């Protein structure tokens, strides 16, 4: 036993650097496993705890005509309380399941903050409990006060508000400041900034691909203040219900629909479909986010550890081949097979354990950095608790050690089969030689090309001397090139998609968003074009959420519909058609992810569920009653663009269908002559000064792109980490393989030197051989890189919001080749230098590995 | 018989001369004096056998002659003082003047017998491809392996491999043929064939100095001169009439 340990120590000591590289690969695998999986455990727990601690509603039900006026928009608070109590009495079984409920007002409106307009939502709930006593927090949908104070007992008589953290951060708002709310701009004093799990991600709807507090800010009001503001004394428009813990989604939905049915049939109220907690936008989106990153966190370590197993296999099988004579001696001396296997297994275990230890520590470090980073990136006001997850740590250790066992056992077992006598007579350099003339040389001979023995014949023969040897070298190159090209391809695909989107698809220089939909847009556009200098083209769009349904597959998809106005041939958007070839204002243009999800193609019919105006309350601001109608459209184009959940229809068409008054649009797009930043700024100021009354935001393309980039930061961060891992891994694996490959040949190289081959020629031959291996490996590596890129981007990071075109540029190809090639050259440098400086007397005499 | 005492100044006029050659190995804490102040003069056209027990410095002596090991002192090979050459010149020296036959054959496994010989000729000469092949073939015929010239080392027996090695060493027209225990890995029959090949070459080429190292008294009988080494020192040098290898038995 002691002897075995000593042998293991000796073997490791002799190869420490190379063994360490394999340890490093394992370490990276374990790091990513520990880091990512634990990070997402933390994340999930952070959200779940936030939801639980703050009594997030199990389901929410809003009036059918939310934001409108009249019977189906507002319900009397006291009546509704009685109705719900009645429901609970009638259904005692369900009553016990309702823990609490809260009647609220949710209303989309405008704010004026620091003199600028901002759209958003007010959320209002009572500051009294059901007994009429003051309370600090509502029973359902609570929040966390980040700065300032809770409402006081007097708050309900005052115009005070809490503002949600994202909005506060965007405008740098502090308690004691004022903001104006609503069309009549009533000032409200901010008493506190709050974090609400309901608004972890500040998103108006699922279809808003770029949640930004500028587009959707949330302000909390005392119920009474909100009622006064909106002129709906004693009314509410939303019910949030908190059920007992642990009910299934089915159960929750059943109770929700029972309640809806009860209220609608008995009291003639009208509600839109209840929203279950699972479908709550902020919760849903975060989970989606986590899910994707978690998949990444599993797949990445699997790939890396797979490579580690490959690396160990190559390393040990070659080590065993090289030491076969010693093994034979040991066997002849009476060591049994088990002891010898144990010895090699010991080496691989030490590698694995060292790697696992490093990986576990790195993983913990990574974690303490990653979780807060993630939370910070989304400005989530709930700090994750960074704890060591022992089950994950232990799984990591088990996985790491298994890697060592699997990678070590097979090559060793295989090579200790033969009789000691055979092992004793074994010559490793013959072992790696097939003793055949390669086909390519015979072909060359047909063309009367005879290579000289001192020329390129030697590297050529070497390349073909042993399938296993060449394969493992090429394999290392494939691993390296595919990893690097995949990682850089990811970054590039994202960049390229974004660049294409903003340089080509989005064909405008300035974009004006309105707070209230104007109904005389063509007139506004005309005056801007006439009065503002250097505006060459101008057009406008009407954006609206809608659901696309395919008749055949009966699949549904929530999308953003853009009603496009064709102003003198200027659309403000350039289509990148995958199917179809021209914009047709009569038809519908869909993005690829929607077409894929719905299983529809060109010329198919789909339904768009659009709001149809039934009653106009006022035109400025546009207040109206709507009902949803399904309109059939023919698909005239399918586009492959960055924005993944978007559909385009002609504006005329949309207006006709929706029955909108006038010429409504919420966005005006401008094309500017020579759009330098200075000029854009000037024009922006001019438009704000002249037409600023209803302008919510004027953005340049660069600004909009910047906003998006900020949002994608997390993704970029993950990809950069993958890229760094990829490069380290590549170096480790290439180094190892090339090193071993040369080590095996050391006696041959020494012989060549002894009989008078000069260093230059020798280095040339080896370089030629390795270059060919690198080139061949690069070709396959790029193919695998592409497949992996596809796998990661399309399967793992499958986000339909963004449609990322996969792309590996010549630059990436070049970089992956060069980086790998440099790795190869470095790898060949060390053993070569050693051999060249070797005592040839020794090298030619003894078996040296 | 002609015995030379250490310390007695001898005239150095042979083709190969060694003057006060020392080789010290430093291993861990202690030093090993593998060659102690060796002075020798060797003539061409002779088969010099270096005989001595294991560890006496035979291989070291051969290696410093072949310039694959360094030493202190002065070694001259046909007026070329190789102990003063730089690395590049040493490579040239080995390429053009030395032929090696190793104990472990050391053929290039990726080349067949013919190509192994061709490689050495190409290195040392500027012959055309045709001439190289012709010469290599001639030498393989000389060592009795014409039929097997397209076989790879892995397809040849040890004795055959060693005969290829001999052909490789001689075909490039060296001035020095250095053989380190060429029969160490071979059976007696195979060994005799290899020694015969070497003896024939010595006879054919009076311009070549052949040094053969062995620890075997019997094998030493094939030499024209026997240099006995003991603990890194020359014990004796004696001339003898060689016995043909095929008549030996060990
Ligand atoms: N590279 C080396 N490092 C240390 N000692 C060596 C080395 N090579 C040879 N020796 C020592 O030098 C002495 C002579 O070795 P060598 O010339 O190989 O003997 P021989 O060939 O006669 O058996 C021996 O004691 C041997 O141990
Ligand atoms: Mg020896």
PDB file of C-alpha atoms and ligand atoms in Angstrom, chain A residues 839 841-842 845-846, chain B residues 23-28 30-35 50-63 69 103 180-181 213-215 229 231-232, ligand 1:
ATOM      1  CA  UNK A 839      21.589  14.346 -23.488  1.00  0.00           C
ATOM      2  CA  UNK A 841      23.305   9.618 -25.230  1.00  0.00           C
ATOM      3  CA  UNK A 842      20.534   9.019 -22.724  1.00  0.00           C
ATOM      4  CA  UNK A 845      19.647   4.485 -25.090  1.00  0.00           C
ATOM      5  CA  UNK A 846      16.679   4.351 -22.827  1.00  0.00           C
TER       6      UNK A 846
ATOM      7  CA  UNK B  23      33.578  12.864 -18.091  1.00  0.00           C
ATOM      8  CA  UNK B  24      32.021  13.514 -14.719  1.00  0.00           C
ATOM      9  CA  UNK B  25      28.348  13.023 -13.999  1.00  0.00           C
ATOM     10  CA  UNK B  26      26.770  14.869 -11.161  1.00  0.00           C
ATOM     11  CA  UNK B  27      23.906  12.977  -9.752  1.00  0.00           C
ATOM     12  CA  UNK B  28      22.096  14.258  -6.769  1.00  0.00           C
ATOM     13  CA  UNK B  30      27.563  12.633  -5.537  1.00  0.00           C
ATOM     14  CA  UNK B  31      29.671  12.707  -8.643  1.00  0.00           C
ATOM     15  CA  UNK B  32      30.489   9.783 -10.904  1.00  0.00           C
ATOM     16  CA  UNK B  33      33.749   9.850 -12.748  1.00  0.00           C
ATOM     17  CA  UNK B  34      32.707   7.885 -15.833  1.00  0.00           C
ATOM     18  CA  UNK B  35      35.878   8.610 -17.831  1.00  0.00           C
ATOM     19  CA  UNK B  50      36.104  -1.597 -26.141  1.00  0.00           C
ATOM     20  CA  UNK B  51      35.703  -4.258 -23.499  1.00  0.00           C
ATOM     21  CA  UNK B  52      34.778  -3.792 -19.908  1.00  0.00           C
ATOM     22  CA  UNK B  53      32.296  -4.705 -17.250  1.00  0.00           C
ATOM     23  CA  UNK B  54      29.013  -2.929 -16.938  1.00  0.00           C
ATOM     24  CA  UNK B  55      29.417   0.616 -15.675  1.00  0.00           C
ATOM     25  CA  UNK B  56      33.059   0.874 -16.675  1.00  0.00           C
ATOM     26  CA  UNK B  57      32.416   3.809 -19.026  1.00  0.00           C
ATOM     27  CA  UNK B  58      32.289   2.065 -22.416  1.00  0.00           C
ATOM     28  CA  UNK B  59      29.097   3.758 -23.610  1.00  0.00           C
ATOM     29  CA  UNK B  60      30.332   7.077 -22.319  1.00  0.00           C
ATOM     30  CA  UNK B  61      33.511   6.722 -24.291  1.00  0.00           C
ATOM     31  CA  UNK B  62      31.587   5.906 -27.445  1.00  0.00           C
ATOM     32  CA  UNK B  63      29.212   8.783 -26.890  1.00  0.00           C
ATOM     33  CA  UNK B  69      27.812  13.565 -24.973  1.00  0.00           C
ATOM     34  CA  UNK B 103      21.851  -1.352 -28.743  1.00  0.00           C
ATOM     35  CA  UNK B 180      27.228   0.173 -28.706  1.00  0.00           C
ATOM     36  CA  UNK B 181      26.510  -3.397 -27.673  1.00  0.00           C
ATOM     37  CA  UNK B 213      31.576  -1.693 -27.366  1.00  0.00           C
ATOM     38  CA  UNK B 214      30.835  -4.901 -25.536  1.00  0.00           C
ATOM     39  CA  UNK B 215      31.037  -6.428 -22.096  1.00  0.00           C
ATOM     40  CA  UNK B 229      38.210  -0.288 -19.610  1.00  0.00           C
ATOM     41  CA  UNK B 231      36.133   2.133 -13.743  1.00  0.00           C
ATOM     42  CA  UNK B 232      36.550   4.772 -16.410  1.00  0.00           C
TER      43      UNK B 232
HETATM   44  N1  LIG C   1      23.467  10.326 -17.486  1.00  0.00           N
HETATM   45  C1  LIG C   1      24.170   9.818 -16.469  1.00  0.00           C
HETATM   46  N2  LIG C   1      24.049  10.387 -15.253  1.00  0.00           N
HETATM   47  C2  LIG C   1      24.748   9.917 -14.221  1.00  0.00           C
HETATM   48  N3  LIG C   1      25.586   8.893 -14.273  1.00  0.00           N
HETATM   49  C3  LIG C   1      25.731   8.275 -15.470  1.00  0.00           C
HETATM   50  C4  LIG C   1      25.020   8.723 -16.628  1.00  0.00           C
HETATM   51  N4  LIG C   1      25.357   7.911 -17.655  1.00  0.00           N
HETATM   52  C5  LIG C   1      26.247   7.034 -17.155  1.00  0.00           C
HETATM   53  N5  LIG C   1      26.457   7.247 -15.845  1.00  0.00           N
HETATM   54  C6  LIG C   1      27.363   6.517 -14.977  1.00  0.00           C
HETATM   55  O1  LIG C   1      28.631   6.538 -15.558  1.00  0.00           O
HETATM   56  C7  LIG C   1      29.245   5.294 -15.421  1.00  0.00           C
HETATM   57  C8  LIG C   1      29.585   4.749 -16.783  1.00  0.00           C
HETATM   58  O2  LIG C   1      28.424   4.461 -17.502  1.00  0.00           O
HETATM   59  P1  LIG C   1      28.415   3.778 -18.952  1.00  0.00           P
HETATM   60  O3  LIG C   1      29.363   4.486 -19.784  1.00  0.00           O
HETATM   61  O4  LIG C   1      27.008   3.713 -19.405  1.00  0.00           O
HETATM   62  O5  LIG C   1      28.921   2.324 -18.591  1.00  0.00           O
HETATM   63  P2  LIG C   1      28.880   1.032 -19.515  1.00  0.00           P
HETATM   64  O6  LIG C   1      28.410   1.387 -20.834  1.00  0.00           O
HETATM   65  O7  LIG C   1      30.321   0.578 -19.483  1.00  0.00           O
HETATM   66  O8  LIG C   1      28.035   0.052 -18.813  1.00  0.00           O
HETATM   67  C9  LIG C   1      28.264   4.406 -14.677  1.00  0.00           C
HETATM   68  O9  LIG C   1      28.644   4.395 -13.322  1.00  0.00           O
HETATM   69  C10 LIG C   1      26.973   5.079 -14.859  1.00  0.00           C
HETATM   70  O10 LIG C   1      26.175   4.858 -13.731  1.00  0.00           O
END
